Short mmCIF file of C-alpha atoms and ligand atoms in Angstrom, two decimals:
data_model
loop_
_atom_site.label_atom_id
_atom_site.label_comp_id
_atom_site.label_asym_id
_atom_site.label_seq_id
_atom_site.Cartn_x
_atom_site.Cartn_y
_atom_site.Cartn_z
CA MET A 17 34.67 17.53 -1.00
CA PHE A 18 32.86 20.63 0.07
CA PRO A 19 29.36 21.90 -0.69
CA VAL A 20 28.83 24.88 -2.96
CA ALA A 21 28.13 28.11 -1.11
CA ILE A 22 24.69 27.98 0.49
CA GLU A 23 23.03 31.39 0.83
CA GLU A 24 20.37 30.60 3.37
CA TYR A 25 19.65 28.14 6.12
CA ARG A 26 16.12 28.06 7.49
CA ARG A 27 14.73 25.98 10.30
CA PRO A 28 10.94 26.29 10.56
CA LYS A 29 9.22 25.19 13.77
CA THR A 30 5.78 24.33 12.37
CA LEU A 31 4.38 23.18 9.05
CA VAL A 32 2.83 26.62 8.56
CA GLU A 33 6.28 28.18 9.00
CA ALA A 34 7.76 25.51 6.77
CA ARG A 35 5.49 26.55 3.91
CA LEU A 36 6.63 30.15 4.33
CA ALA A 37 10.24 28.98 4.48
CA LEU A 38 10.07 28.06 0.80
CA ASP A 39 9.49 31.71 -0.05
CA GLY A 40 11.98 33.71 -2.10
CA TYR A 41 13.67 30.85 -3.91
CA ASP A 42 12.83 28.73 -6.88
CA PRO A 43 11.77 25.36 -5.37
CA ASP A 44 14.51 23.70 -7.42
CA ASP A 45 17.14 25.75 -5.57
CA ILE A 46 15.89 24.59 -2.18
CA VAL A 47 16.81 21.37 -0.45
CA LEU A 48 14.58 20.07 2.31
CA LEU A 49 16.94 18.47 4.79
CA ALA A 50 15.81 15.54 6.94
CA GLY A 51 18.47 13.12 8.22
CA GLY A 52 20.90 14.10 5.48
CA GLN A 53 22.10 10.52 4.99
CA SER A 54 21.52 10.67 1.24
CA VAL A 55 21.30 14.29 0.28
CA MET A 56 24.44 15.36 2.18
CA GLN A 57 26.50 12.96 0.06
CA ALA A 58 25.04 14.59 -3.04
CA ILE A 59 25.56 18.10 -1.68
CA LYS A 60 29.18 17.40 -0.75
CA ALA A 61 29.82 15.90 -4.17
CA ARG A 62 28.15 19.01 -5.67
CA MET A 63 25.68 16.89 -7.55
CA VAL A 64 23.04 18.84 -5.65
CA ARG A 65 23.71 22.59 -5.38
CA PRO A 66 21.16 24.21 -3.08
CA ARG A 67 21.01 27.97 -2.62
CA CYS A 68 18.76 27.52 0.37
CA ILE A 69 18.44 24.71 2.90
CA VAL A 70 15.21 24.20 4.79
CA ASP A 71 16.03 21.99 7.76
CA LEU A 72 13.00 19.97 8.85
CA GLN A 73 14.43 18.87 12.24
CA ASP A 74 12.12 21.02 14.41
CA LEU A 75 8.87 19.87 12.77
CA ALA A 76 7.49 17.78 15.63
CA GLU A 77 4.32 17.26 13.55
CA LEU A 78 6.35 15.03 11.21
CA ARG A 79 7.68 12.73 13.91
CA GLY A 80 6.53 9.48 15.44
CA MET A 81 4.07 6.69 14.79
CA SER A 82 0.39 6.43 15.66
CA ARG A 83 -1.88 3.43 15.45
CA ALA A 84 -5.33 4.80 14.82
CA ASP A 85 -6.97 2.93 11.92
CA GLY A 86 -3.81 1.26 10.64
CA LEU A 87 -0.39 2.75 11.17
CA THR A 88 0.67 6.31 10.42
CA ILE A 89 4.42 6.97 10.34
CA GLY A 90 5.60 10.58 10.39
CA ALA A 91 8.05 11.40 7.62
CA LEU A 92 10.79 12.34 10.11
CA THR A 93 10.58 9.06 12.02
CA ARG A 94 14.13 7.72 12.18
CA TYR A 95 15.20 4.18 11.33
CA VAL A 96 16.28 3.63 14.95
CA GLU A 97 12.74 4.32 16.16
CA ILE A 98 11.23 1.84 13.70
CA ALA A 99 13.94 -0.74 14.41
CA GLU A 100 13.28 -0.60 18.16
CA ASP A 101 9.48 -0.59 18.03
CA THR A 102 8.66 -4.11 19.22
CA GLY A 103 4.99 -3.45 18.52
CA LEU A 104 5.64 -3.69 14.78
CA THR A 105 4.66 -7.33 14.37
CA GLY A 106 2.52 -9.33 11.95
CA GLY A 107 1.75 -7.33 8.84
CA TYR A 108 4.05 -4.49 9.89
CA ALA A 109 7.08 -6.66 10.76
CA ALA A 110 8.78 -5.98 7.41
CA LEU A 111 9.34 -2.38 8.52
CA ARG A 112 11.52 -3.58 11.38
CA ASP A 113 13.28 -6.19 9.24
CA ALA A 114 14.33 -3.37 6.94
CA ALA A 115 15.05 -0.62 9.46
CA GLN A 116 17.23 -2.84 11.66
CA HIS A 117 19.59 -3.48 8.75
CA VAL A 118 19.85 -0.13 7.00
CA GLY A 119 23.51 0.81 6.80
CA ASP A 120 24.85 1.13 10.32
CA ARG A 121 23.90 2.52 13.74
CA GLN A 122 25.03 6.04 12.90
CA VAL A 123 22.93 6.07 9.72
CA ARG A 124 19.94 4.67 11.62
CA ASN A 125 20.33 7.36 14.29
CA ARG A 126 19.83 10.08 11.64
CA GLY A 127 18.12 8.66 8.55
CA THR A 128 14.35 8.97 8.25
CA ILE A 129 11.71 6.91 6.48
CA GLY A 130 10.45 10.03 4.70
CA GLY A 131 13.90 10.89 3.40
CA SER A 132 14.43 7.39 2.10
CA VAL A 133 11.09 7.33 0.29
CA CYS A 134 11.54 10.84 -1.18
CA TRP A 135 15.07 10.05 -2.35
CA ASN A 136 13.89 6.72 -3.83
CA TYR A 137 17.32 5.40 -4.64
CA VAL A 138 17.57 2.24 -6.77
CA ALA A 139 19.33 0.28 -4.05
CA SER A 140 17.21 1.15 -1.03
CA CYS A 141 15.06 -0.71 1.46
CA LEU A 142 12.13 1.36 2.73
CA PRO A 143 10.67 2.39 -0.64
CA ALA A 144 10.20 -1.30 -1.54
CA VAL A 145 8.87 -2.12 1.92
CA VAL A 146 6.20 0.58 2.02
CA LEU A 147 5.31 -0.39 -1.56
CA GLY A 148 4.93 -3.98 -0.44
CA LEU A 149 2.77 -2.94 2.50
CA GLY A 150 0.49 -0.79 0.34
CA ALA A 151 1.14 2.60 1.94
CA THR A 152 -0.63 5.86 1.18
CA VAL A 153 1.53 8.97 1.03
CA ASP A 154 0.34 12.22 2.64
CA LEU A 155 1.76 15.34 0.98
CA LEU A 156 1.31 19.00 1.90
CA ALA A 157 1.96 21.71 -0.68
CA VAL A 158 3.24 25.21 -0.05
CA ASP A 159 -0.24 26.62 -0.76
CA GLY A 160 -1.63 24.54 2.12
CA LYS A 161 -3.35 21.96 -0.06
CA SER A 162 -2.78 18.36 0.91
CA ARG A 163 -3.16 15.25 -1.19
CA GLN A 164 -3.02 11.54 -0.47
CA ILE A 165 -1.72 9.21 -3.13
CA ALA A 166 -1.01 5.50 -3.30
CA ILE A 167 2.65 4.59 -2.94
CA ASP A 168 2.42 2.77 -6.30
CA ASP A 169 1.78 6.17 -7.92
CA PHE A 170 4.29 8.03 -5.74
CA LEU A 171 7.38 5.97 -6.59
CA ILE A 172 8.06 6.69 -10.24
CA GLY A 173 11.58 5.44 -10.79
CA PRO A 174 15.13 5.79 -9.50
CA LEU A 175 15.52 9.16 -7.73
CA GLU A 176 12.09 10.12 -8.98
CA THR A 177 8.80 10.47 -7.16
CA ALA A 178 5.47 12.19 -7.74
CA ARG A 179 6.39 14.75 -5.04
CA ARG A 180 6.54 18.26 -6.44
CA PRO A 181 9.49 20.35 -5.22
CA ASP A 182 7.12 22.58 -3.23
CA GLU A 183 5.54 19.67 -1.37
CA PHE A 184 6.40 18.21 2.03
CA LEU A 185 5.97 14.55 2.74
CA VAL A 186 4.02 14.60 6.00
CA SER A 187 3.50 10.92 6.69
CA LEU A 188 3.02 7.43 5.33
CA HIS A 189 -0.17 5.64 6.20
CA LEU A 190 -0.37 1.84 6.23
CA PRO A 191 -3.71 0.07 6.10
CA LYS A 192 -4.97 -1.85 9.10
CA LEU A 193 -3.26 -5.25 8.96
CA GLY A 194 -4.81 -7.38 11.66
CA ALA A 195 -4.34 -10.94 12.87
CA GLY A 196 -3.79 -13.20 9.91
CA SER A 197 -1.42 -10.74 8.23
CA GLY A 198 2.30 -11.22 8.13
CA SER A 199 5.11 -9.46 6.30
CA ALA A 200 8.87 -9.76 5.99
CA TYR A 201 11.77 -8.12 4.17
CA ARG A 202 15.29 -9.31 3.46
CA LYS A 203 18.07 -8.05 1.27
CA TRP A 204 21.38 -9.30 0.05
CA GLY A 205 24.29 -6.88 -0.26
CA LEU A 206 28.03 -7.14 -0.74
CA VAL A 207 28.76 -6.77 2.96
CA THR A 208 26.56 -7.04 6.04
CA ASP A 209 23.72 -4.49 6.01
CA ALA A 210 24.97 -2.90 2.77
CA LEU A 211 22.70 -1.41 0.15
CA PRO A 212 20.55 -4.11 -1.41
CA VAL A 213 21.77 -5.75 -4.59
CA VAL A 214 18.34 -7.35 -4.36
CA GLY A 215 15.75 -7.06 -1.60
CA VAL A 216 12.36 -8.75 -1.35
CA CYS A 217 9.31 -7.76 0.69
CA VAL A 218 6.23 -9.97 1.04
CA LEU A 219 2.91 -9.21 2.74
CA ILE A 220 0.47 -12.05 3.18
CA THR A 221 -3.07 -12.03 4.52
CA LEU A 222 -4.64 -15.39 5.31
CA ALA A 223 -8.25 -16.34 4.77
CA SER A 224 -10.17 -18.16 7.52
CA ASP A 225 -9.46 -21.51 5.81
CA GLY A 226 -5.71 -20.87 6.05
CA LYS A 227 -5.28 -20.15 2.34
CA ILE A 228 -3.65 -16.94 1.14
CA ALA A 229 -6.41 -14.38 0.66
CA ALA A 230 -4.10 -11.61 -0.56
CA ALA A 231 -0.40 -11.22 -1.26
CA ARG A 232 1.76 -8.24 -2.14
CA VAL A 233 5.35 -8.75 -3.26
CA SER A 234 7.88 -6.02 -3.97
CA LEU A 235 11.51 -5.95 -5.05
CA SER A 236 14.38 -3.54 -4.47
CA GLY A 237 17.71 -3.29 -6.23
CA LEU A 238 16.47 -3.53 -9.81
CA ALA A 239 17.36 -0.77 -12.27
CA ALA A 240 13.79 0.47 -12.62
CA GLY A 241 13.58 1.05 -8.86
CA ALA A 242 11.27 -0.38 -6.21
CA GLN A 243 8.58 -2.38 -7.97
CA ARG A 244 5.76 -4.85 -7.40
CA ALA A 245 6.25 -8.44 -8.57
CA GLN A 246 2.69 -8.99 -9.72
CA ALA A 247 3.41 -12.38 -11.27
CA ALA A 248 4.38 -13.69 -7.82
CA GLU A 249 1.38 -12.04 -6.16
CA PHE A 250 -0.93 -13.71 -8.66
CA ILE A 251 0.45 -17.18 -7.98
CA LEU A 252 0.51 -16.79 -4.18
CA THR A 253 -3.03 -15.40 -3.93
CA GLY A 254 -5.52 -18.22 -3.45
CA SER A 255 -2.79 -20.81 -2.92
CA ASP A 256 -2.14 -22.80 0.25
CA GLY A 257 1.25 -21.12 0.68
CA GLY A 258 2.97 -24.47 0.25
CA ASP A 259 6.39 -25.17 -1.13
CA ALA A 260 5.24 -25.57 -4.73
CA ALA A 261 3.33 -22.29 -4.77
CA ILE A 262 6.21 -20.31 -3.27
CA THR A 263 8.77 -21.84 -5.63
CA ALA A 264 6.56 -21.16 -8.63
CA ALA A 265 5.83 -17.60 -7.48
CA PHE A 266 9.47 -16.58 -7.23
CA ALA A 267 10.52 -18.47 -10.35
CA GLU A 268 7.93 -16.38 -12.14
CA ALA A 269 9.05 -13.15 -10.40
CA ALA A 270 12.69 -13.85 -11.29
CA GLY A 271 11.79 -14.61 -14.89
CA ALA A 272 9.68 -11.48 -15.29
CA ALA A 273 12.20 -9.15 -13.60
CA ASP A 274 14.29 -6.81 -15.72
CA ALA A 275 17.44 -7.78 -13.81
CA GLN A 276 20.39 -5.61 -14.78
CA ALA A 277 24.01 -6.74 -14.79
CA ASP A 278 26.52 -4.47 -13.07
CA LYS A 279 29.76 -4.75 -11.12
CA TRP A 280 27.89 -6.09 -8.07
CA ALA A 281 25.96 -8.91 -9.71
CA ASP A 282 25.13 -10.18 -13.17
CA SER A 283 21.52 -10.69 -14.15
CA ALA A 284 21.51 -14.45 -13.57
CA TYR A 285 22.75 -13.86 -10.03
CA ARG A 286 20.09 -11.21 -9.41
CA ARG A 287 17.42 -13.65 -10.57
CA GLN A 288 18.82 -16.29 -8.24
CA LEU A 289 18.66 -13.78 -5.39
CA ILE A 290 14.99 -13.12 -6.16
CA ARG A 291 14.29 -16.87 -6.00
CA THR A 292 16.31 -17.51 -2.83
CA LEU A 293 15.37 -14.41 -0.85
CA GLY A 294 11.79 -14.65 -2.10
CA ARG A 295 11.39 -18.13 -0.66
CA GLU A 296 12.85 -17.15 2.73
CA VAL A 297 10.86 -13.95 2.96
CA ALA A 298 7.58 -15.58 1.91
CA GLU A 299 8.06 -18.32 4.48
CA THR A 300 8.77 -15.80 7.25
CA ALA A 301 5.76 -13.70 6.26
CA LEU A 302 3.55 -16.82 6.27
CA GLN A 303 4.84 -17.88 9.69
CA ARG A 304 4.06 -14.45 11.06
CA ALA A 305 0.60 -14.46 9.50
CA ARG A 306 -0.15 -17.91 10.92
CA ALA A 307 1.19 -16.97 14.36
CA GLY A 308 -1.14 -13.96 14.32
CA SER A 309 -4.19 -15.90 13.26
CA THR A 310 -3.71 -18.52 15.99
CA GLY A 311 -3.06 -15.81 18.57
CA ALA A 312 0.50 -17.05 19.19
CA LYS A 313 3.27 -14.52 19.53
CA PRO A 314 4.74 -13.89 16.06
CA MET B 4 26.79 33.69 7.70
CA LYS B 5 24.80 32.44 10.61
CA THR B 6 25.46 32.59 14.32
CA ILE B 7 24.89 29.36 16.18
CA THR B 8 25.21 28.25 19.77
CA LEU B 9 26.08 24.73 20.72
CA THR B 10 27.63 22.83 23.58
CA VAL B 11 30.72 20.79 22.87
CA ASN B 12 32.09 18.58 25.64
CA GLY B 13 30.18 20.61 28.18
CA THR B 14 31.46 24.01 27.02
CA ALA B 15 29.05 26.45 25.39
CA TYR B 16 30.24 27.99 22.11
CA GLN B 17 28.85 30.74 19.95
CA GLU B 18 30.19 30.61 16.41
CA THR B 19 29.42 32.48 13.23
CA VAL B 20 29.62 30.05 10.35
CA ALA B 21 28.88 29.75 6.66
CA PRO B 22 25.86 27.47 6.10
CA ARG B 23 27.99 25.11 4.01
CA LEU B 24 30.50 24.44 6.79
CA LEU B 25 30.37 20.77 7.77
CA LEU B 26 30.01 19.93 11.44
CA VAL B 27 33.23 17.93 11.33
CA ASP B 28 35.10 20.97 10.01
CA LEU B 29 33.67 23.18 12.74
CA ILE B 30 34.87 20.67 15.31
CA ARG B 31 38.32 20.21 13.82
CA GLU B 32 39.23 23.55 12.27
CA ARG B 33 37.38 26.06 14.47
CA LEU B 34 37.30 24.36 17.83
CA ALA B 35 40.66 22.64 17.21
CA LEU B 36 39.32 19.34 18.53
CA THR B 37 41.28 17.17 16.12
CA GLY B 38 40.49 13.88 17.84
CA THR B 39 37.51 13.62 15.49
CA HIS B 40 38.97 12.22 12.28
CA VAL B 41 38.02 12.38 8.61
CA SER B 42 38.69 9.53 6.28
CA CYS B 43 36.14 8.80 3.56
CA THR B 44 35.09 12.47 3.42
CA TYR B 45 31.83 12.24 1.58
CA GLU B 46 30.41 8.76 1.33
CA GLY B 47 29.74 8.74 5.04
CA ALA B 48 30.97 5.18 5.16
CA CYS B 49 34.02 5.04 7.43
CA GLY B 50 32.72 6.33 10.76
CA ALA B 51 36.02 8.02 11.71
CA CYS B 52 34.14 11.30 12.24
CA THR B 53 31.54 9.82 14.64
CA VAL B 54 30.52 12.11 17.53
CA LEU B 55 27.60 12.11 19.93
CA LEU B 56 24.74 14.46 19.05
CA ASP B 57 22.52 14.76 22.13
CA GLY B 58 23.88 11.32 23.07
CA ASP B 59 23.32 9.56 19.73
CA ALA B 60 26.31 8.43 17.64
CA VAL B 61 26.25 10.24 14.29
CA LYS B 62 28.73 10.91 11.49
CA SER B 63 29.74 14.56 11.74
CA CYS B 64 30.77 14.71 8.06
CA MET B 65 27.13 14.08 7.14
CA MET B 66 25.85 17.21 8.90
CA LEU B 67 26.14 20.93 8.44
CA ALA B 68 27.43 22.84 11.46
CA VAL B 69 24.26 24.98 11.41
CA GLN B 70 22.18 21.85 12.00
CA ALA B 71 23.89 21.49 15.39
CA ASP B 72 22.58 24.89 16.51
CA GLY B 73 20.99 24.38 19.93
CA HIS B 74 22.39 20.89 20.36
CA SER B 75 24.99 19.20 22.50
CA ILE B 76 27.98 17.44 20.97
CA THR B 77 30.48 15.11 22.61
CA THR B 78 33.76 14.31 20.90
CA VAL B 79 36.45 11.86 21.97
CA GLU B 80 38.14 14.67 23.92
CA GLY B 81 35.04 14.83 26.09
CA LEU B 82 35.12 11.21 27.25
CA ALA B 83 37.85 11.24 29.91
CA VAL B 84 37.23 13.54 32.87
CA ASP B 85 40.38 15.02 34.49
CA GLY B 86 42.53 12.49 32.69
CA GLN B 87 40.47 9.61 34.08
CA LEU B 88 39.72 7.26 31.16
CA THR B 89 36.21 5.86 30.80
CA PRO B 90 35.90 2.06 31.26
CA LEU B 91 35.61 1.78 27.46
CA GLN B 92 38.82 3.75 26.86
CA GLN B 93 40.58 1.76 29.58
CA ALA B 94 39.48 -1.50 27.96
CA PHE B 95 40.79 -0.40 24.54
CA LYS B 96 44.14 0.28 26.21
CA GLU B 97 44.27 -3.02 28.08
CA GLU B 98 42.93 -5.24 25.31
CA HIS B 99 45.08 -3.65 22.61
CA GLY B 100 41.94 -2.46 20.84
CA LEU B 101 43.88 -0.13 18.56
CA GLN B 102 46.84 -0.32 16.24
CA CYS B 103 47.48 2.95 14.36
CA GLY B 104 44.57 4.52 16.25
CA PHE B 105 43.04 6.38 13.33
CA CYS B 106 39.63 4.74 13.58
CA THR B 107 39.65 4.67 17.38
CA PRO B 108 37.94 7.99 18.24
CA GLY B 109 34.99 7.16 15.99
CA ILE B 110 34.74 3.66 17.43
CA LEU B 111 34.88 4.94 21.00
CA MET B 112 32.08 7.41 20.31
CA ASN B 113 29.89 4.84 18.57
CA MET B 114 30.47 2.22 21.26
CA THR B 115 29.86 4.73 24.07
CA ASP B 116 26.34 5.23 22.67
CA PHE B 117 25.97 1.51 21.93
CA LEU B 118 26.87 0.37 25.47
CA LYS B 119 24.59 2.96 27.02
CA LYS B 120 21.65 1.51 25.07
CA ASN B 121 22.77 -2.13 25.32
CA PRO B 122 24.96 -2.57 28.44
CA ARG B 123 25.06 -6.39 28.16
CA PRO B 124 25.68 -7.06 24.47
CA THR B 125 26.46 -10.41 22.88
CA ASP B 126 29.50 -10.59 20.60
CA ALA B 127 27.17 -10.71 17.61
CA GLU B 128 25.49 -7.49 18.78
CA ILE B 129 28.88 -5.81 19.26
CA ARG B 130 29.90 -6.79 15.73
CA HIS B 131 26.60 -5.55 14.34
CA GLY B 132 27.07 -2.29 16.27
CA LEU B 133 30.51 -1.78 14.69
CA ILE B 134 29.37 -1.94 11.06
CA GLY B 135 29.59 1.84 10.69
CA ASN B 136 33.27 1.99 11.61
CA LEU B 137 36.06 0.83 9.34
CA CYS B 138 39.43 -0.12 10.79
CA ARG B 139 42.00 -0.17 8.03
CA CYS B 140 44.42 -1.97 10.35
CA THR B 141 41.64 -4.61 10.51
CA GLY B 142 42.06 -5.04 14.25
CA TYR B 143 38.44 -5.99 14.76
CA ILE B 144 39.05 -8.99 16.99
CA ASN B 145 40.65 -6.90 19.71
CA ILE B 146 38.13 -4.11 19.18
CA VAL B 147 35.30 -6.57 19.90
CA LYS B 148 37.26 -7.90 22.89
CA ALA B 149 37.72 -4.40 24.27
CA VAL B 150 34.02 -3.55 23.96
CA ARG B 151 33.13 -6.85 25.64
CA ALA B 152 35.63 -6.16 28.44
CA ALA B 153 34.22 -2.66 28.94
CA ALA B 154 30.70 -4.06 29.22
CA ARG B 155 31.87 -6.62 31.79
CA ALA B 156 33.79 -4.02 33.77
CA ALA B 157 30.72 -1.78 33.91
CA ALA B 158 28.53 -4.73 34.94
CA ALA B 159 31.00 -5.66 37.71
CA GLN B 160 30.98 -2.06 38.95
CA THR B 161 27.20 -2.00 39.24
CA GLY B 162 27.30 -5.26 41.16
CA GLY B 163 26.52 -7.47 38.21
CA GLN B 164 23.04 -6.04 37.86
C1 FAD C 409 26.76 4.51 5.02
C2 FAD C 409 25.35 4.49 4.50
C3 FAD C 409 24.71 3.27 4.36
C4 FAD C 409 23.39 3.22 3.89
N1 FAD C 409 22.79 2.00 3.77
C5 FAD C 409 21.50 1.92 3.35
C6 FAD C 409 20.80 0.68 3.26
O1 FAD C 409 21.33 -0.37 3.58
N2 FAD C 409 19.52 0.70 2.80
C7 FAD C 409 18.90 1.86 2.46
O2 FAD C 409 17.73 1.82 2.08
N3 FAD C 409 19.52 3.04 2.54
C8 FAD C 409 20.80 3.10 2.97
N4 FAD C 409 21.42 4.33 3.05
C9 FAD C 409 20.71 5.52 2.60
C10 FAD C 409 19.83 6.10 3.69
O3 FAD C 409 18.85 5.15 4.06
C11 FAD C 409 19.14 7.34 3.17
O4 FAD C 409 18.54 7.11 1.94
C12 FAD C 409 18.05 7.83 4.09
O5 FAD C 409 18.59 8.00 5.37
C13 FAD C 409 17.52 9.14 3.59
O6 FAD C 409 16.76 9.73 4.61
P1 FAD C 409 17.27 11.09 5.27
O7 FAD C 409 16.29 11.40 6.34
O8 FAD C 409 18.66 10.93 5.67
O9 FAD C 409 17.02 12.04 4.04
P2 FAD C 409 17.86 13.24 3.43
O10 FAD C 409 19.15 12.75 2.92
O11 FAD C 409 17.86 14.38 4.37
O12 FAD C 409 16.90 13.61 2.22
C14 FAD C 409 16.75 12.78 1.09
C15 FAD C 409 15.84 13.45 0.09
O13 FAD C 409 14.50 13.47 0.54
C16 FAD C 409 14.00 14.79 0.63
N5 FAD C 409 13.16 14.82 1.82
C17 FAD C 409 13.49 14.31 3.04
N6 FAD C 409 12.45 14.43 3.89
C18 FAD C 409 11.45 15.02 3.20
C19 FAD C 409 10.11 15.40 3.54
N7 FAD C 409 9.58 15.17 4.75
N8 FAD C 409 9.36 15.99 2.59
C20 FAD C 409 9.87 16.20 1.35
N9 FAD C 409 11.12 15.86 0.98
C21 FAD C 409 11.90 15.28 1.89
C22 FAD C 409 15.20 15.67 0.69
O14 FAD C 409 14.91 16.95 0.17
C23 FAD C 409 16.18 14.91 -0.17
O15 FAD C 409 15.96 15.18 -1.52
C24 FAD C 409 22.72 4.41 3.54
C25 FAD C 409 23.37 5.64 3.70
C26 FAD C 409 24.67 5.68 4.19
C27 FAD C 409 25.33 7.00 4.36
S1 FES C 410 34.61 10.89 7.35
FE1 FES C 410 32.59 10.81 8.07
S2 FES C 410 32.00 8.77 7.70
FE2 FES C 410 33.98 8.87 6.82
S1 FES C 411 43.62 0.95 14.38
FE1 FES C 411 44.36 1.62 12.48
S2 FES C 411 42.52 2.04 11.40
FE2 FES C 411 41.81 1.05 13.13
#
């Protein structure tokens, strides 16, 4: 397989240059290239036929994580950097759970969180995780205008987001998740670290009496794309996080899910995965939240 | 066409390439470094084309050659210096870490990066590190053995530090 002829390759050094780099082509004929771990497959298969490639690799402004008022993750931050950041504990731990098990080392050395969220593939990890953690997405348009939107509004459906073709994803911002918050993510795939047939992310925040003050639950691998499991959130919130509550929450989530049947799993199996993974992930998230609230190392 | 400069195995090259040329094709067809293999071609799943990009193991079929402009690449040909195998290559030879050898260059490149970042891996870590490389001869047991032996040899050399 070989890409179609590409007329232009541009590599802007700053965001200002990047906006100018979109000039001269219809935005639909341009591909913004980050780690290439999704879009290069599509380009080689000629499913995507760019006339112009704008390579984002030199945009230092889009790299790295900062911890002022929550956590801001630059769009070009690679999986390997998230996977190795031992400071991502408590409420942010799900990011590491996911990043450590995306594909393989070579994919993690190139793939970026921004690319994963913009591609928003059905079977993907980070879109569901940042949905579960309640991220805000920071976009910059070619005319210099920026907008911040909730991840719930950004992820529309498989391979579809609210990003316009002339917009750059600059960063993802996660709210401050202090002591008493814990999150976790786990997926099941056909082989180790494969694309998720189902993945579950849970974020729990404890109240001072040890009950669950707030819960967010999200699922990956379902045909409609990364989605919240609000039925489970409703049951977990206000509960003591005990066995009965967790079982009921994921029974409800599994029942409510539109679980497709395909060659990887039938719908009954997908529902079972939601129940089994959901329990494990909720228990891990709770442990992390409790460890944080007692000051122990999560 | 675009003119790029890159370093491959320590040698500086200037090449004029079409933007759609894949990095793996630049390496194999232009630079005639055919130790870097191609197997799955576009899924990016087999790891046979793995090279080091500024020291990080990456799949060269998943990159355009123009993206490597200004960067440094190491291929399997760049491992041995003056015919002197690296401890990892030596261990693959001694532990019978290859059968047909098709997957071997990609595995050597991935594990070179892996051992640099994790010089004392457990077997579980070695296996996890190898996920991105398929061996159709399925010789994984000896591959893991060879990586383990290379790690031990390097540790012995540095006085077990
Ligand atoms: C072998 C293999 C295994 C994999 N396993 C998994 C897995 O287990 N779980 C998983 O979730 N994924 C997996 N993936 C997919 C991978 O995670 C990619 O989805 C991810 O790396 C995409 O990020 P990228 O930086 O490579 O993006 P690219 O492929 O470069 O880009 C993807 C899309 O996002 C757009 N884009 C990228 N950055 C920006 C930006 N800053 N602003 C605007 N648009 C942007 C691009 O234009 C493109 O449309 C796997 C991939 C491979 C090859
Ligand atoms: S040829 Fe590059 S991963 Fe298979
Ligand atoms: S030795 Fe034959 S493919 Fe690995």
